[in-house]
PDB file of C-alpha atoms in Angstrom:
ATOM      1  CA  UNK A  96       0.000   0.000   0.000  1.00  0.00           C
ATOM      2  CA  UNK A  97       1.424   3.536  -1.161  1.00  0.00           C
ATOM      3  CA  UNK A  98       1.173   5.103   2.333  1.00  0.00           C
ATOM      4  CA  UNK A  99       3.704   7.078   3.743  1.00  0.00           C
ATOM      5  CA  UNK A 100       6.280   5.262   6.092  1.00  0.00           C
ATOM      6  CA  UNK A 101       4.979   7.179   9.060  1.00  0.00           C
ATOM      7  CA  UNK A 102       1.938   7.214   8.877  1.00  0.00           C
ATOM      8  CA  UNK A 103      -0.166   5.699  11.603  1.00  0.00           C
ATOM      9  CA  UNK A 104      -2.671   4.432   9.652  1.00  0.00           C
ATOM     10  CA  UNK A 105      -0.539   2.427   7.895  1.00  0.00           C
ATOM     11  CA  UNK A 106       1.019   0.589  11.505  1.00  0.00           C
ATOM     12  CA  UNK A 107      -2.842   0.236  12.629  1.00  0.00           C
ATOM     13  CA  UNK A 108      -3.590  -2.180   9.183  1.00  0.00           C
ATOM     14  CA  UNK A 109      -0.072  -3.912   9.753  1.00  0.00           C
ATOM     15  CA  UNK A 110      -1.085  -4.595  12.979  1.00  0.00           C
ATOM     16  CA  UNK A 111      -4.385  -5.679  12.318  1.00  0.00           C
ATOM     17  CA  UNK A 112      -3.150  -8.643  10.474  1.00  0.00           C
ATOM     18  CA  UNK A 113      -1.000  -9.854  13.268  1.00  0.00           C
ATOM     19  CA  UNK A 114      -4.111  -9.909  15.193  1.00  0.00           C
ATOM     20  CA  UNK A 115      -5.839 -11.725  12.728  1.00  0.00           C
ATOM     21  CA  UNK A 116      -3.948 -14.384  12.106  1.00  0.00           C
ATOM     22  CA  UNK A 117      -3.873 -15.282  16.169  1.00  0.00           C
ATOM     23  CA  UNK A 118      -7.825 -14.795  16.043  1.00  0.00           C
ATOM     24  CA  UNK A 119      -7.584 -17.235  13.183  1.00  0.00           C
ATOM     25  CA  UNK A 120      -5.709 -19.743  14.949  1.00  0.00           C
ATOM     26  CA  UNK A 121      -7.288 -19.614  18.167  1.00  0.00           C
ATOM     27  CA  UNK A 122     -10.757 -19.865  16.293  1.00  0.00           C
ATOM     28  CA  UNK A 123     -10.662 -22.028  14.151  1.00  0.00           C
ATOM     29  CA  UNK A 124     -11.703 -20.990  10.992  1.00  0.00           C
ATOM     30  CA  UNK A 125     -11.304 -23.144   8.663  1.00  0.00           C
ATOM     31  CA  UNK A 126     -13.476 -25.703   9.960  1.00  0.00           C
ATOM     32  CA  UNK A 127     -15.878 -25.933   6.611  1.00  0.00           C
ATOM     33  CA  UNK A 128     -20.050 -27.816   6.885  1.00  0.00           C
ATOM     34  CA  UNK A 129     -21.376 -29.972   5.443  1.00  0.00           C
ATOM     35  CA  UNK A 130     -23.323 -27.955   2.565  1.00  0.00           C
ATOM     36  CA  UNK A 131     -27.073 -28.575   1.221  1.00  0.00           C
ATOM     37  CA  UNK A 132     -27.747 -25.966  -1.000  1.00  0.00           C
ATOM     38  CA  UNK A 133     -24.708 -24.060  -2.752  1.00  0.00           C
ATOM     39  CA  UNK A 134     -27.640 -21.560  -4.505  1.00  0.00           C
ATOM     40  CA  UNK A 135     -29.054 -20.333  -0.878  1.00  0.00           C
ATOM     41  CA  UNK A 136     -24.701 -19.966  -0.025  1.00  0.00           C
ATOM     42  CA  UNK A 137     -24.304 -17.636  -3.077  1.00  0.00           C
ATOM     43  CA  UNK A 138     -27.488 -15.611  -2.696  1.00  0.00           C
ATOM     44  CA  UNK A 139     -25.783 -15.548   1.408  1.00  0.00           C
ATOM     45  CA  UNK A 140     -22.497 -14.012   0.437  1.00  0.00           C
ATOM     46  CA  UNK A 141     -24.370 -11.844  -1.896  1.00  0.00           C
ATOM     47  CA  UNK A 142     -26.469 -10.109   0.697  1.00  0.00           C
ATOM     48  CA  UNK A 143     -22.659 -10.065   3.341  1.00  0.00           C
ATOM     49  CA  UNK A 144     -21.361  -8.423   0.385  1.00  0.00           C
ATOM     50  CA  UNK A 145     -23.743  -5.732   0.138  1.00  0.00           C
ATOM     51  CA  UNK A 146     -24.236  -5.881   3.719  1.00  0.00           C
ATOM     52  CA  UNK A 147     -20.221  -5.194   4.326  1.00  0.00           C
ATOM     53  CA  UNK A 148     -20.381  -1.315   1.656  1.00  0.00           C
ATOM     54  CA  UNK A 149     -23.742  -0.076   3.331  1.00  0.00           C
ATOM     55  CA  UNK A 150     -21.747  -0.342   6.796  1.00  0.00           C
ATOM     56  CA  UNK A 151     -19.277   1.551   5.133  1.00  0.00           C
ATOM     57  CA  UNK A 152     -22.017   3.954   3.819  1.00  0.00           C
ATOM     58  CA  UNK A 153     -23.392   4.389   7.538  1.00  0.00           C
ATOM     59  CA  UNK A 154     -19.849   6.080   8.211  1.00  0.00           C
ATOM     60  CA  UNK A 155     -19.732   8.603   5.371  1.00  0.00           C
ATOM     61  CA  UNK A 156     -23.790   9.198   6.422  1.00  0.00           C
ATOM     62  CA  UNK A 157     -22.754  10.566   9.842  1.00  0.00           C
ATOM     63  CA  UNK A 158     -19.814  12.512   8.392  1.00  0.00           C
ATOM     64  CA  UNK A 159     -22.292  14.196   5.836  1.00  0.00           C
ATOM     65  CA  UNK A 160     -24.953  14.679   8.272  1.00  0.00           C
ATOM     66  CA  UNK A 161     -22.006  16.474  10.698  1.00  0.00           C
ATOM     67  CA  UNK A 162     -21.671  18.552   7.206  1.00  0.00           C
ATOM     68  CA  UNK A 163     -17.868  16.867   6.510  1.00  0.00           C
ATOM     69  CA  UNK A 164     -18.393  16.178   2.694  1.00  0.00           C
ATOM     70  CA  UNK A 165     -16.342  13.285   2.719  1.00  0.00           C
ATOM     71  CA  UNK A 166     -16.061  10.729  -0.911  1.00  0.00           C
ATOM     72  CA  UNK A 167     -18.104   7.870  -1.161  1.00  0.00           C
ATOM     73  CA  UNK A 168     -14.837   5.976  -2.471  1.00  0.00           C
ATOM     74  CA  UNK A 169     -12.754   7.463   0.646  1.00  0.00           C
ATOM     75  CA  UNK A 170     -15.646   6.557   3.445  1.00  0.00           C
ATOM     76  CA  UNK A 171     -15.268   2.718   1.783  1.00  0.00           C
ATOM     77  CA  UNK A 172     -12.266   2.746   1.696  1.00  0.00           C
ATOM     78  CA  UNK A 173     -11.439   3.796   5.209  1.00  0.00           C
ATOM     79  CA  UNK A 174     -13.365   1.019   6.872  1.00  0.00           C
ATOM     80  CA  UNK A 175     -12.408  -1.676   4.260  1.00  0.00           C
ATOM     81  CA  UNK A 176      -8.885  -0.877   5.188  1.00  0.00           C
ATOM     82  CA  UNK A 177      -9.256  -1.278   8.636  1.00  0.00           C
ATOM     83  CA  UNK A 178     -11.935  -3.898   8.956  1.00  0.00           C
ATOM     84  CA  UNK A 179      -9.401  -6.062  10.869  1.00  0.00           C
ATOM     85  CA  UNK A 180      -7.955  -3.681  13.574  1.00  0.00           C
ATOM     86  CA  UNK A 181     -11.780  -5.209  15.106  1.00  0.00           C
ATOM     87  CA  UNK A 182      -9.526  -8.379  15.987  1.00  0.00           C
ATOM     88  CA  UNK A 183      -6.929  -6.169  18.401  1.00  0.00           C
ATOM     89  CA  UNK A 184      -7.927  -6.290  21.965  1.00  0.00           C
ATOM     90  CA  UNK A 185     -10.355  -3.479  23.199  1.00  0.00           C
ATOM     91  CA  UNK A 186     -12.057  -2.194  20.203  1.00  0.00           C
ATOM     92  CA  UNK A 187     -10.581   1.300  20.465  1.00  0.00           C
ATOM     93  CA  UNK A 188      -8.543   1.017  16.923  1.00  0.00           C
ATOM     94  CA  UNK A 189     -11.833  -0.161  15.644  1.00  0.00           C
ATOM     95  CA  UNK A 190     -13.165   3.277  16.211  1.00  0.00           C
ATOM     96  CA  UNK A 191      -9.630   5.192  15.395  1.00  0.00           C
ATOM     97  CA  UNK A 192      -8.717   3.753  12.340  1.00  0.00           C
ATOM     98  CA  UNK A 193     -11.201   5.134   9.950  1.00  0.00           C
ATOM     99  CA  UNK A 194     -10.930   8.135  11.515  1.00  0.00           C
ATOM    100  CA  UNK A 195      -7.183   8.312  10.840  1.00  0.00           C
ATOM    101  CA  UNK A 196      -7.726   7.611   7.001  1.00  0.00           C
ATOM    102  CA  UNK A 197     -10.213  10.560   6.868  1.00  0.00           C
ATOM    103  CA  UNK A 198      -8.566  12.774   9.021  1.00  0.00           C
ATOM    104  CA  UNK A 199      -4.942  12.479   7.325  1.00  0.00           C
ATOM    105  CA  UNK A 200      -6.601  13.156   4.000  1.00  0.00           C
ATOM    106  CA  UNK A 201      -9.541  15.809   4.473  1.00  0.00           C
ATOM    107  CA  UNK A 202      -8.991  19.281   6.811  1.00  0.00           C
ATOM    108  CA  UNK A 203     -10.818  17.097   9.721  1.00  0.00           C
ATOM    109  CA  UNK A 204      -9.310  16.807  12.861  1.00  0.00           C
ATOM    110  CA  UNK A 205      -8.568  13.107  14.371  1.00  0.00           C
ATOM    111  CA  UNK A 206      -9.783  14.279  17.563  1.00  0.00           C
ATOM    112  CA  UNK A 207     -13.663  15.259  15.932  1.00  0.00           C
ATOM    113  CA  UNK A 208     -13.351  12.114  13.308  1.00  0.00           C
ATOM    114  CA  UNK A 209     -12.802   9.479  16.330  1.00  0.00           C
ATOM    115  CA  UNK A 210     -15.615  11.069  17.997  1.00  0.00           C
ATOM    116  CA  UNK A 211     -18.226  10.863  14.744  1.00  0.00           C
ATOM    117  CA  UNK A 212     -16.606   7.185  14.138  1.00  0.00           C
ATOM    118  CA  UNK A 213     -17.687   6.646  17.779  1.00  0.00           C
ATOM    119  CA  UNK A 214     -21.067   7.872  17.237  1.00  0.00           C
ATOM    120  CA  UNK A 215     -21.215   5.640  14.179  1.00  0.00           C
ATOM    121  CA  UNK A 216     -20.075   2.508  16.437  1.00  0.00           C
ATOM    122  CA  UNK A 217     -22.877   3.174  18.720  1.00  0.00           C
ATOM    123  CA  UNK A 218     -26.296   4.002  16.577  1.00  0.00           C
ATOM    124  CA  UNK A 219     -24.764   0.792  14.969  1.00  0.00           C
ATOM    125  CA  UNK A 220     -24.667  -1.440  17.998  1.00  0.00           C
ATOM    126  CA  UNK A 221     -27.847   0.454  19.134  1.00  0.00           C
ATOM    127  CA  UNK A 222     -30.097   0.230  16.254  1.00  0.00           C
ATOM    128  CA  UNK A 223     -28.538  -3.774  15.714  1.00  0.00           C
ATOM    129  CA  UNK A 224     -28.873  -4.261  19.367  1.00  0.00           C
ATOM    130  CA  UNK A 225     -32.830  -3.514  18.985  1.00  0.00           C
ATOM    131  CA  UNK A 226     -33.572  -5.295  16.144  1.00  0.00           C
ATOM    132  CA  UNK A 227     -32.053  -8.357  18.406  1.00  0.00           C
ATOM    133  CA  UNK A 228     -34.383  -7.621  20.931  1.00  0.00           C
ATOM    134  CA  UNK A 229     -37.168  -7.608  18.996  1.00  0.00           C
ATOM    135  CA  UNK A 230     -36.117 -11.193  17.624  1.00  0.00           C
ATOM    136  CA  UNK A 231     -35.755 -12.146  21.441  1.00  0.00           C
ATOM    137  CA  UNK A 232     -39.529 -11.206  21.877  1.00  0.00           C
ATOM    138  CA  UNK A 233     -40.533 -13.168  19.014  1.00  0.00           C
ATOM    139  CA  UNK A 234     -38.370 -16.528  19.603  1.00  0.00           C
ATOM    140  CA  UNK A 235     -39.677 -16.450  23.564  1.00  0.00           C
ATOM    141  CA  UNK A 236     -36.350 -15.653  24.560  1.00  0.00           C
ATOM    142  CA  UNK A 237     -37.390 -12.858  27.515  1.00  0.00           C
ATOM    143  CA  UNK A 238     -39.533 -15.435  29.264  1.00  0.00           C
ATOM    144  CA  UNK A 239     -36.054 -16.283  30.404  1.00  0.00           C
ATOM    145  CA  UNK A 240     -35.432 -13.678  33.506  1.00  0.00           C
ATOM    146  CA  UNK A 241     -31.368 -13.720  32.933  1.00  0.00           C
ATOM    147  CA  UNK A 242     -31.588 -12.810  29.627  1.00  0.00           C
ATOM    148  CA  UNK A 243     -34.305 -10.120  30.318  1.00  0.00           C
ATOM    149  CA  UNK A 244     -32.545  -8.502  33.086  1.00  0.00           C
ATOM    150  CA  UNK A 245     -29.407  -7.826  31.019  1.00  0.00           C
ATOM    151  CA  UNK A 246     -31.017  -7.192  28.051  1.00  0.00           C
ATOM    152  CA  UNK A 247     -33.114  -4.414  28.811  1.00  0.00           C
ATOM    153  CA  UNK A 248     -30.388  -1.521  31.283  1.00  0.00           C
ATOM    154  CA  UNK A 249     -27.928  -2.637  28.093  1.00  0.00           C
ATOM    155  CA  UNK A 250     -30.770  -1.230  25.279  1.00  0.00           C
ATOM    156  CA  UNK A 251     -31.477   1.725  28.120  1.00  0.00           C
ATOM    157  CA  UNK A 252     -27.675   2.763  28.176  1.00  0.00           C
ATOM    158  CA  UNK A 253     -27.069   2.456  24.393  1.00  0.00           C
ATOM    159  CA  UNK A 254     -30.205   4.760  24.407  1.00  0.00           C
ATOM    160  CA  UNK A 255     -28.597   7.347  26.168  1.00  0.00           C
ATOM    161  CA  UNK A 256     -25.486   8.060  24.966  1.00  0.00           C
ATOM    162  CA  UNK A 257     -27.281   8.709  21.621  1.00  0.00           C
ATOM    163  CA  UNK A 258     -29.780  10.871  22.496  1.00  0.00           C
ATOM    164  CA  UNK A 259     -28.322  12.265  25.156  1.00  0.00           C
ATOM    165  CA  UNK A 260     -24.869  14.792  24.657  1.00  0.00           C
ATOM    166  CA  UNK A 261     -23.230  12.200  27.366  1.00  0.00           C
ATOM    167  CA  UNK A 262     -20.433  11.507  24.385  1.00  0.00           C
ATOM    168  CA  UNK A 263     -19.603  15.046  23.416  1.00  0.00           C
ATOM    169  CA  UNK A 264     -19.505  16.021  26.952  1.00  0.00           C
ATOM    170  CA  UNK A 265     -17.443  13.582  28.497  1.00  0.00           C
ATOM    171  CA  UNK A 266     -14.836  13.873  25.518  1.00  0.00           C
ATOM    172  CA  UNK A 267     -14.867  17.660  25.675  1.00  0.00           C
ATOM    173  CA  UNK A 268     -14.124  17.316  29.536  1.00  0.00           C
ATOM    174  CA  UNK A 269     -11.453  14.670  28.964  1.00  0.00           C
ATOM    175  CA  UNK A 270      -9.691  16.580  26.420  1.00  0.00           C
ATOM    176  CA  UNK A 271      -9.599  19.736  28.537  1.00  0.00           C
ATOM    177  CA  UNK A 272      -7.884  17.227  31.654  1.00  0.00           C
ATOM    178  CA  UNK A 273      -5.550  15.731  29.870  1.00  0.00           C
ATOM    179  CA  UNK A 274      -4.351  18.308  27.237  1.00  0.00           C
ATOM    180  CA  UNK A 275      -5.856  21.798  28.827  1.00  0.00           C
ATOM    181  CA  UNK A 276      -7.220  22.343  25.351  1.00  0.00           C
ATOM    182  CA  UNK A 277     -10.625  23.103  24.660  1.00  0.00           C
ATOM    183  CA  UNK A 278     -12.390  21.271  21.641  1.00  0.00           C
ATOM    184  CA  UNK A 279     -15.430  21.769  19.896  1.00  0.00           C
ATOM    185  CA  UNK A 280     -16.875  18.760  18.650  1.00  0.00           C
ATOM    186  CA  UNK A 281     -19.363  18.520  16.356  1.00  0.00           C
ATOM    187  CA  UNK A 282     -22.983  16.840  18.036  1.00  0.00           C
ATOM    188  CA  UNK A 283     -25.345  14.595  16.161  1.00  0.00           C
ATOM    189  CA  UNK A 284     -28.758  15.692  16.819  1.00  0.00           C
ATOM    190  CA  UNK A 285     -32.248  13.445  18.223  1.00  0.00           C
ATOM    191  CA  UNK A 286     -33.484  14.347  14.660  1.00  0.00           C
ATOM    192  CA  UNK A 287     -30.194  13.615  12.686  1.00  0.00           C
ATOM    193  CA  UNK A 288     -30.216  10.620  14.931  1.00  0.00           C
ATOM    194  CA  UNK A 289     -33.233   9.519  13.377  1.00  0.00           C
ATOM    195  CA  UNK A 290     -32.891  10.284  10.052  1.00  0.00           C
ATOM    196  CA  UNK A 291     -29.586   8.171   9.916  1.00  0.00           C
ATOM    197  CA  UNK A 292     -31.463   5.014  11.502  1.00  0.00           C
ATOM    198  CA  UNK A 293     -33.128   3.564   8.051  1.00  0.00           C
ATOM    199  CA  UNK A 294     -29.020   3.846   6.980  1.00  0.00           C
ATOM    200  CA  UNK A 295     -28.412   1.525   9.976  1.00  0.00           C
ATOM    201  CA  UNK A 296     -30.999  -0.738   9.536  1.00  0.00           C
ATOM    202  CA  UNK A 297     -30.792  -1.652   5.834  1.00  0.00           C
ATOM    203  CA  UNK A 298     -26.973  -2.573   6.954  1.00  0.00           C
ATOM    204  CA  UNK A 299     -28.518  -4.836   9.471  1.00  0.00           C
ATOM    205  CA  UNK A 300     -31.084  -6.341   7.565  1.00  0.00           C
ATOM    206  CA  UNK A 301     -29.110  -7.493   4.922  1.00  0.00           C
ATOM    207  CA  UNK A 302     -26.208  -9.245   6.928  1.00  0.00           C
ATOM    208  CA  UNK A 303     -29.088 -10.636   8.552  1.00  0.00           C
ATOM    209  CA  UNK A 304     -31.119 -11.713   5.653  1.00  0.00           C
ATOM    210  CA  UNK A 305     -27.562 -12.912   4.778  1.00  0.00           C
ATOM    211  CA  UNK A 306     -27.120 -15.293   7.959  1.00  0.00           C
ATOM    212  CA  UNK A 307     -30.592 -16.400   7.205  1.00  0.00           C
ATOM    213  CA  UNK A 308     -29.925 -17.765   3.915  1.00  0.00           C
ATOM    214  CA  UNK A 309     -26.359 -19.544   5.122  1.00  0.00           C
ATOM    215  CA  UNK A 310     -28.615 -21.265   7.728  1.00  0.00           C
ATOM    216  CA  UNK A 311     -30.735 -22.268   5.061  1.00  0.00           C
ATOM    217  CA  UNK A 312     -27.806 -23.584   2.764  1.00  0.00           C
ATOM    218  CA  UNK A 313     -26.055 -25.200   6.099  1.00  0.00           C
ATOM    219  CA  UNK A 314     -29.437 -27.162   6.976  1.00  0.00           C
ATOM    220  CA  UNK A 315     -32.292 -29.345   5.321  1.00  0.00           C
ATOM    221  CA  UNK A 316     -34.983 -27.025   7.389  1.00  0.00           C
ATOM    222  CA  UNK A 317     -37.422 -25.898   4.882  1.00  0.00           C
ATOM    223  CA  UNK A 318     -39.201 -23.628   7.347  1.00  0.00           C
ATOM    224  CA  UNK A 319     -36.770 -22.437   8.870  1.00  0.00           C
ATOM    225  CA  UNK A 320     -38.075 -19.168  11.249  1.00  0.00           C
ATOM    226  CA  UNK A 321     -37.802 -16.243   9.637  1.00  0.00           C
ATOM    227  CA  UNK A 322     -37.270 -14.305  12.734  1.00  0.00           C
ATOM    228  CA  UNK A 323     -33.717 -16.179  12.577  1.00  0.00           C
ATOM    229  CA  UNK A 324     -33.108 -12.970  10.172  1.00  0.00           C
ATOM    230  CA  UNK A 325     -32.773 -11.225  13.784  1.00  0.00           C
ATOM    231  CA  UNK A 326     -30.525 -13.741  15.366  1.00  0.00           C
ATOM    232  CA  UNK A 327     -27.232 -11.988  13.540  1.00  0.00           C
ATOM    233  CA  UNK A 328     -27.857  -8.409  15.136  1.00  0.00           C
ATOM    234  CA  UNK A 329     -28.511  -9.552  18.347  1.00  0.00           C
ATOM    235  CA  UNK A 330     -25.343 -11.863  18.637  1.00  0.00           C
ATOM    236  CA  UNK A 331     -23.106  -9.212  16.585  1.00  0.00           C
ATOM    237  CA  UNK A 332     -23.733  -6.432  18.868  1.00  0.00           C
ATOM    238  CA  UNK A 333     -23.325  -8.124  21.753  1.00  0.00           C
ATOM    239  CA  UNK A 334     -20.180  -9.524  20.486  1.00  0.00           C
ATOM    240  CA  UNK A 335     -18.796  -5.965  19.004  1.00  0.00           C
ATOM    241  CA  UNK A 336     -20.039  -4.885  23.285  1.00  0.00           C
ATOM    242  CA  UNK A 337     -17.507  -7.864  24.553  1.00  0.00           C
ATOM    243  CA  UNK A 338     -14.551  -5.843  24.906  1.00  0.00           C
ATOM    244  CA  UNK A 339     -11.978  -8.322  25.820  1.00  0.00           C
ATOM    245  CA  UNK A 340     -12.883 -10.595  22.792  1.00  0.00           C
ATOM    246  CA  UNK A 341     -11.272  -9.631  19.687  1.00  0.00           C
ATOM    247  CA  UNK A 342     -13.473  -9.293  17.123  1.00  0.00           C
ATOM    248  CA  UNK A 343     -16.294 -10.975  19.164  1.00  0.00           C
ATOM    249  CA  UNK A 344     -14.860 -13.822  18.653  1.00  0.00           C
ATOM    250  CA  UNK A 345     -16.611 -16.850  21.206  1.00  0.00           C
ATOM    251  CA  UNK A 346     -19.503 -14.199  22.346  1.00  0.00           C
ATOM    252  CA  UNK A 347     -21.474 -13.955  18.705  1.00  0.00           C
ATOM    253  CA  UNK A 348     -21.016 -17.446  18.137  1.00  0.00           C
ATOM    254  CA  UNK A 349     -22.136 -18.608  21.876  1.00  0.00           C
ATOM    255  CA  UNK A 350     -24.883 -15.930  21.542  1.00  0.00           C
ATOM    256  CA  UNK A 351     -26.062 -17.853  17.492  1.00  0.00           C
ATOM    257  CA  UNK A 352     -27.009 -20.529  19.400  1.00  0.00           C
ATOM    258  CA  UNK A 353     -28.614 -19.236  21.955  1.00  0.00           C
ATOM    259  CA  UNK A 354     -30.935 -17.486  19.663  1.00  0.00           C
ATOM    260  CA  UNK A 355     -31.245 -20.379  17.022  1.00  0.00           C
ATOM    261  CA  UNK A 356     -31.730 -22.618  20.288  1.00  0.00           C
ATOM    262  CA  UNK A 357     -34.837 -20.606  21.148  1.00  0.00           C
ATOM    263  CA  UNK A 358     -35.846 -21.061  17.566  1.00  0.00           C
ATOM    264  CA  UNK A 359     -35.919 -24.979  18.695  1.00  0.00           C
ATOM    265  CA  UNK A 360     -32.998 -25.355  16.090  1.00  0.00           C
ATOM    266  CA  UNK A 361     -31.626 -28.573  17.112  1.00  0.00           C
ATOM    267  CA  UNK A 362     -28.188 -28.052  19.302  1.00  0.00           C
ATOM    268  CA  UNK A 363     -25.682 -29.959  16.665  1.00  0.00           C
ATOM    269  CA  UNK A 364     -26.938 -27.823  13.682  1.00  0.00           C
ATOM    270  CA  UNK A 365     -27.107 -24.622  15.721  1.00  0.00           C
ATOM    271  CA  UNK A 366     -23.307 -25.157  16.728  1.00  0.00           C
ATOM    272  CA  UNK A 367     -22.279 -26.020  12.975  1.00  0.00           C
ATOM    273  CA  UNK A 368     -24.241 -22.879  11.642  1.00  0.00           C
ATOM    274  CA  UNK A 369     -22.441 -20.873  14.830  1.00  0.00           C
ATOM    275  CA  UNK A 370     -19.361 -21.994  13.860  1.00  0.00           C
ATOM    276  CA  UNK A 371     -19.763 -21.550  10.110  1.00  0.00           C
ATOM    277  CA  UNK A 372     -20.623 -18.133  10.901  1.00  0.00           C
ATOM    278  CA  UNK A 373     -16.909 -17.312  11.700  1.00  0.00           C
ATOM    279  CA  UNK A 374     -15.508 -18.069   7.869  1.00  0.00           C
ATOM    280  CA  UNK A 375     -18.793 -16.801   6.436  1.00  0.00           C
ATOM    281  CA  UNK A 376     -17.892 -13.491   8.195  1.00  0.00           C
ATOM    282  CA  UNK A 377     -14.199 -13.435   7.116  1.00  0.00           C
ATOM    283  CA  UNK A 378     -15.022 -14.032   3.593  1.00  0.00           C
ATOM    284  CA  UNK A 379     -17.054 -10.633   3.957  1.00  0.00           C
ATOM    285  CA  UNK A 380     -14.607  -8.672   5.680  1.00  0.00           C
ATOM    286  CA  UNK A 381     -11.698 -10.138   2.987  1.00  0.00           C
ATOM    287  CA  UNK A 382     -14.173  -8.844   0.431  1.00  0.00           C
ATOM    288  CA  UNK A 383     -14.506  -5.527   1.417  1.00  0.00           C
ATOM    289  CA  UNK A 384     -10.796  -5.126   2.078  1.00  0.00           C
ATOM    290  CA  UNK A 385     -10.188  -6.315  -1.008  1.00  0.00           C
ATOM    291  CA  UNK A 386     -12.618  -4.166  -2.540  1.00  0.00           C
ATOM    292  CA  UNK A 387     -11.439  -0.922  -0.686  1.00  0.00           C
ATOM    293  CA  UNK A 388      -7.847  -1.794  -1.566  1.00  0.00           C
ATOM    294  CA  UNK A 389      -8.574  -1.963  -5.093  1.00  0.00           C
ATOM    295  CA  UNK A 390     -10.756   1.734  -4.599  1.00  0.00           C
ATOM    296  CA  UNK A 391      -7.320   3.070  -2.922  1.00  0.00           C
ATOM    297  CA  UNK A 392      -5.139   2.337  -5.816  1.00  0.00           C
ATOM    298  CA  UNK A 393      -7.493   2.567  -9.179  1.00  0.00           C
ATOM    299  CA  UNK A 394     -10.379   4.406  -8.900  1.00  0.00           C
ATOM    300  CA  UNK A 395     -10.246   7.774  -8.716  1.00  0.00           C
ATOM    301  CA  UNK A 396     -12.691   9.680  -5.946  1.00  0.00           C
ATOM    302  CA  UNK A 397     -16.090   9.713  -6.108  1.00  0.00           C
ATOM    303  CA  UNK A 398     -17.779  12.630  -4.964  1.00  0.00           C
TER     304      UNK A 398
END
């Protein structure tokens, strides 16, 4: 990649892949089903695919609506090229990696891009993290207290520190501690909120629609529930919440079959689609690296 030799960004994707490859070990990825129907697979990666560029289109929709006209190509690109800094313990370069992309090559400063990436990171575990619930309902799975009890002050806080200034504040007052330098960060309203949610949700919906068709290619359930469409949100948000997991990795798959269990899914198939779940995923987030390294170097900006 044609970045400059000291340029942070550049250490963040290096060290992203060292990451990887111990997530990849430890995990156990390449453990490959058995596979009933390769047509329900394709139409599966199709939807991840699609699924992977309107999560990068959520990030350059909360830099427009913070009035930071930012590319199309660049917003891609930024989170393609970073997709795996997910896998380095605590999230944080998650959050700061895009933001370094955009920030070293648009007049933003890292400081407000972290904090618009971590607005982005929230409405998306937020708006994911209620579309789970609502699958919960449906599958019966809140007639089990635990999972009711920890469910519900989790959707509350998420709540909060999107509709409430909690974020700017607290960053504004950190900032001014630890460098006694005020900053003026930019705010996303209650109504901007809103108006970016549909944004959020098509990106949910379709890697959901896309883990419902891999369960369908992975199994010889004809009727499989369709509310299984909400079993991906609820166990990717709560894995992108487990902080000392990188990636998730353990939590979303623990938390499949959980959901599919609830969905009377037998326990041997849920496990096999819960552990499938961890190439299928790879496969989309080695697509849109791929795709955002080949934006980088060949296609020129689109506005």
């Amino acid at each position: 990649m044609a970045f400059k030799s000291k340029n942070i960004f550049t250490y963040l994707v290096l060290l992203s892949f060292v990451f990887l490859v111990f997530a990849l070990y430890k995990a156990d990825y390449l453990n490959i089903p058995t596979i009933y129907s390769y047509p329900y697979l394709a139409l599966s990666f199709l939807l991840l695919f699609l699924g992977m560029i309107s999560n990068a289109l959520t990030w350059w929709t909360q830099l427009s609506l913070n009035k930071y006209k930012v590319s199309v190509n660049d917003a891609i690109t930024s989170v393609g090229l970073s997709i795996f800094t997910k896998y380095i313990p605590g999230k944080i370069l998650l959050i700061l990696g895009k933001a370094e992309f955009i920030s070293n090559r648009y007049e933003i400063k890292r400081e407000v891009a972290s904090t618009i990436s971590l607005q982005t990171q929230i409405i998306t575990i937020w708006v994911g993290f209620s579309m789970g619930c609502l699958g919960l309902i449906l599958a019966g799975g809140f007639s089990q207290v635990k999972l009711l009890y920890t469910a519900i002050p989790i959707w509350l806080l998420l709540t909060s520190l999107i509709f409430l200034p909690i974020i700017k504040v607290t960053i504004e007052k950190t900032a001014k501690w630890l460098f006694k330098k005020k900053l003026n960060i930019p705010a996303i309203s209650a109504a901007k909120a809103f108006i970016s949610i549909p944004v959020f949700m098509l990106n949910w919906f379709l890697w959901g629609c896309s883990f419902y068709f891999l369960c369908l290619a992975l199994t010889i359930h004809v009727d499989f529930s369709l509310v299984a469409i909400l079993a991906f949100p609820f166990a990717g948000t709560s894995g992108a919440m487990a902080v000392v997991a990188p990636g998730g990795v353990g939590v979303r798959e623990g938390l499949i079959v959980l959901f599919l269990s609830l969905l009377r899914i037998d326990l041997v198939e849920a496990t096999t689609i819960s552990v499938a779940s961890r190439l299928w995923f790879l496969i989309g987030e080695l697509f849109i690296f791929c795709f955002s390294f080949i934006l980088y170097k060949f296609v020129k900006r689109l506005s």
